Short mmCIF file of C-alpha atoms in Angstrom, two decimals:
data_model
loop_
_atom_site.label_atom_id
_atom_site.label_comp_id
_atom_site.label_asym_id
_atom_site.label_seq_id
_atom_site.Cartn_x
_atom_site.Cartn_y
_atom_site.Cartn_z
CA UNK W 1 -103.71 -78.63 -0.97
CA UNK W 2 -100.36 -78.31 -0.85
CA UNK W 3 -99.16 -78.01 2.62
CA UNK W 4 -101.62 -79.49 4.43
CA UNK W 5 -100.62 -83.15 4.80
CA UNK W 6 -102.70 -85.05 7.21
CA UNK W 7 -106.15 -83.60 7.66
CA UNK W 8 -108.68 -85.65 9.13
CA UNK W 9 -110.94 -86.29 6.08
CA UNK W 10 -108.43 -86.76 3.40
CA UNK W 11 -107.59 -89.59 1.53
CA UNK W 12 -111.14 -90.74 1.73
CA UNK W 13 -111.34 -91.68 -2.26
CA UNK W 14 -108.02 -93.67 -2.09
CA UNK W 15 -109.12 -97.36 -2.52
CA UNK W 16 -105.71 -99.76 -1.94
CA UNK W 17 -105.29 -103.23 -3.04
CA UNK W 18 -103.42 -106.70 -1.37
CA UNK W 19 -100.46 -106.21 -3.87
CA UNK W 20 -99.88 -102.40 -2.85
CA UNK W 21 -99.96 -103.32 0.90
CA UNK W 22 -97.74 -105.94 0.31
CA UNK W 23 -95.12 -103.19 -1.27
CA UNK W 24 -95.17 -101.68 2.31
CA UNK W 25 -92.32 -102.36 4.64
CA UNK W 26 -90.99 -101.18 8.37
CA UNK W 27 -89.17 -98.03 8.16
CA UNK W 28 -90.11 -97.11 5.43
CA UNK W 29 -90.63 -93.33 4.67
CA UNK W 30 -94.30 -91.44 4.60
CA UNK W 31 -93.65 -90.24 1.22
CA UNK W 32 -92.77 -93.27 -0.20
CA UNK W 33 -95.59 -95.13 1.05
CA UNK W 34 -97.89 -92.79 0.21
CA UNK W 35 -96.46 -92.93 -3.32
CA UNK W 36 -97.24 -96.32 -3.41
CA UNK W 37 -101.03 -96.09 -2.31
CA UNK W 38 -101.55 -93.62 -4.32
CA UNK W 39 -102.54 -90.62 -1.74
CA UNK W 40 -102.89 -89.94 1.91
CA UNK W 41 -105.37 -91.96 3.81
CA UNK W 42 -108.09 -91.03 6.47
CA UNK W 43 -105.94 -89.87 9.52
CA UNK W 44 -107.76 -91.50 12.12
CA UNK W 45 -104.87 -90.61 15.18
CA UNK W 46 -102.56 -87.26 15.04
CA UNK W 47 -99.96 -86.79 17.81
CA UNK W 48 -96.42 -85.15 18.27
CA UNK W 49 -94.46 -86.81 15.86
CA UNK W 50 -96.96 -90.23 15.09
CA UNK W 51 -99.86 -90.32 12.95
CA UNK W 52 -102.13 -93.30 12.11
CA UNK W 53 -104.04 -93.59 8.74
CA UNK W 54 -107.00 -95.77 7.33
CA UNK W 55 -107.42 -96.87 3.49
CA UNK W 56 -110.36 -98.67 2.57
CA UNK W 57 -110.05 -101.44 0.61
CA UNK W 58 -110.96 -101.82 -3.20
CA UNK W 59 -112.42 -105.44 -2.56
CA UNK W 60 -115.26 -103.56 -0.79
CA UNK W 61 -116.83 -105.34 2.24
CA UNK W 62 -114.98 -103.02 4.56
CA UNK W 63 -111.61 -104.23 3.38
CA UNK W 64 -109.09 -101.91 4.69
CA UNK W 65 -105.68 -101.02 6.12
CA UNK W 66 -104.62 -99.69 8.96
CA UNK W 67 -101.18 -97.65 8.39
CA UNK W 68 -99.02 -96.10 11.45
CA UNK W 69 -95.94 -93.92 10.82
CA UNK W 70 -93.92 -92.15 13.97
CA UNK W 71 -90.90 -89.66 13.18
CA UNK W 72 -92.04 -89.99 9.07
CA UNK W 73 -91.33 -93.72 9.19
CA UNK W 74 -93.80 -96.69 8.58
CA UNK W 75 -93.94 -97.90 12.29
CA UNK W 76 -96.71 -100.73 12.05
CA UNK W 77 -99.28 -101.94 9.11
CA UNK W 78 -102.08 -104.27 9.64
CA UNK W 79 -105.42 -105.08 6.97
CA UNK W 80 -108.48 -107.13 7.06
CA UNK W 81 -110.11 -108.02 4.24
CA UNK W 82 -107.57 -106.62 0.98
CA UNK W 83 -107.49 -108.84 -2.25
#
């Protein structure tokens, strides 16, 4: 739904690959990251100007990436089991 960005539970169906994850660079705009990954992940945490998303990996078996944004820009990224 337009205008409802960052809603918890949104993006549950978005699966990402390691190749997509590798394209992400600290400082990128949230819009650019969402374009690369194909959608918003599941919002894990939201604060004043910070949001943390979880993305499930295509590899299954608990593969995922956690992406944090502050002020609309990528702050940190971490992954486990993406390939």
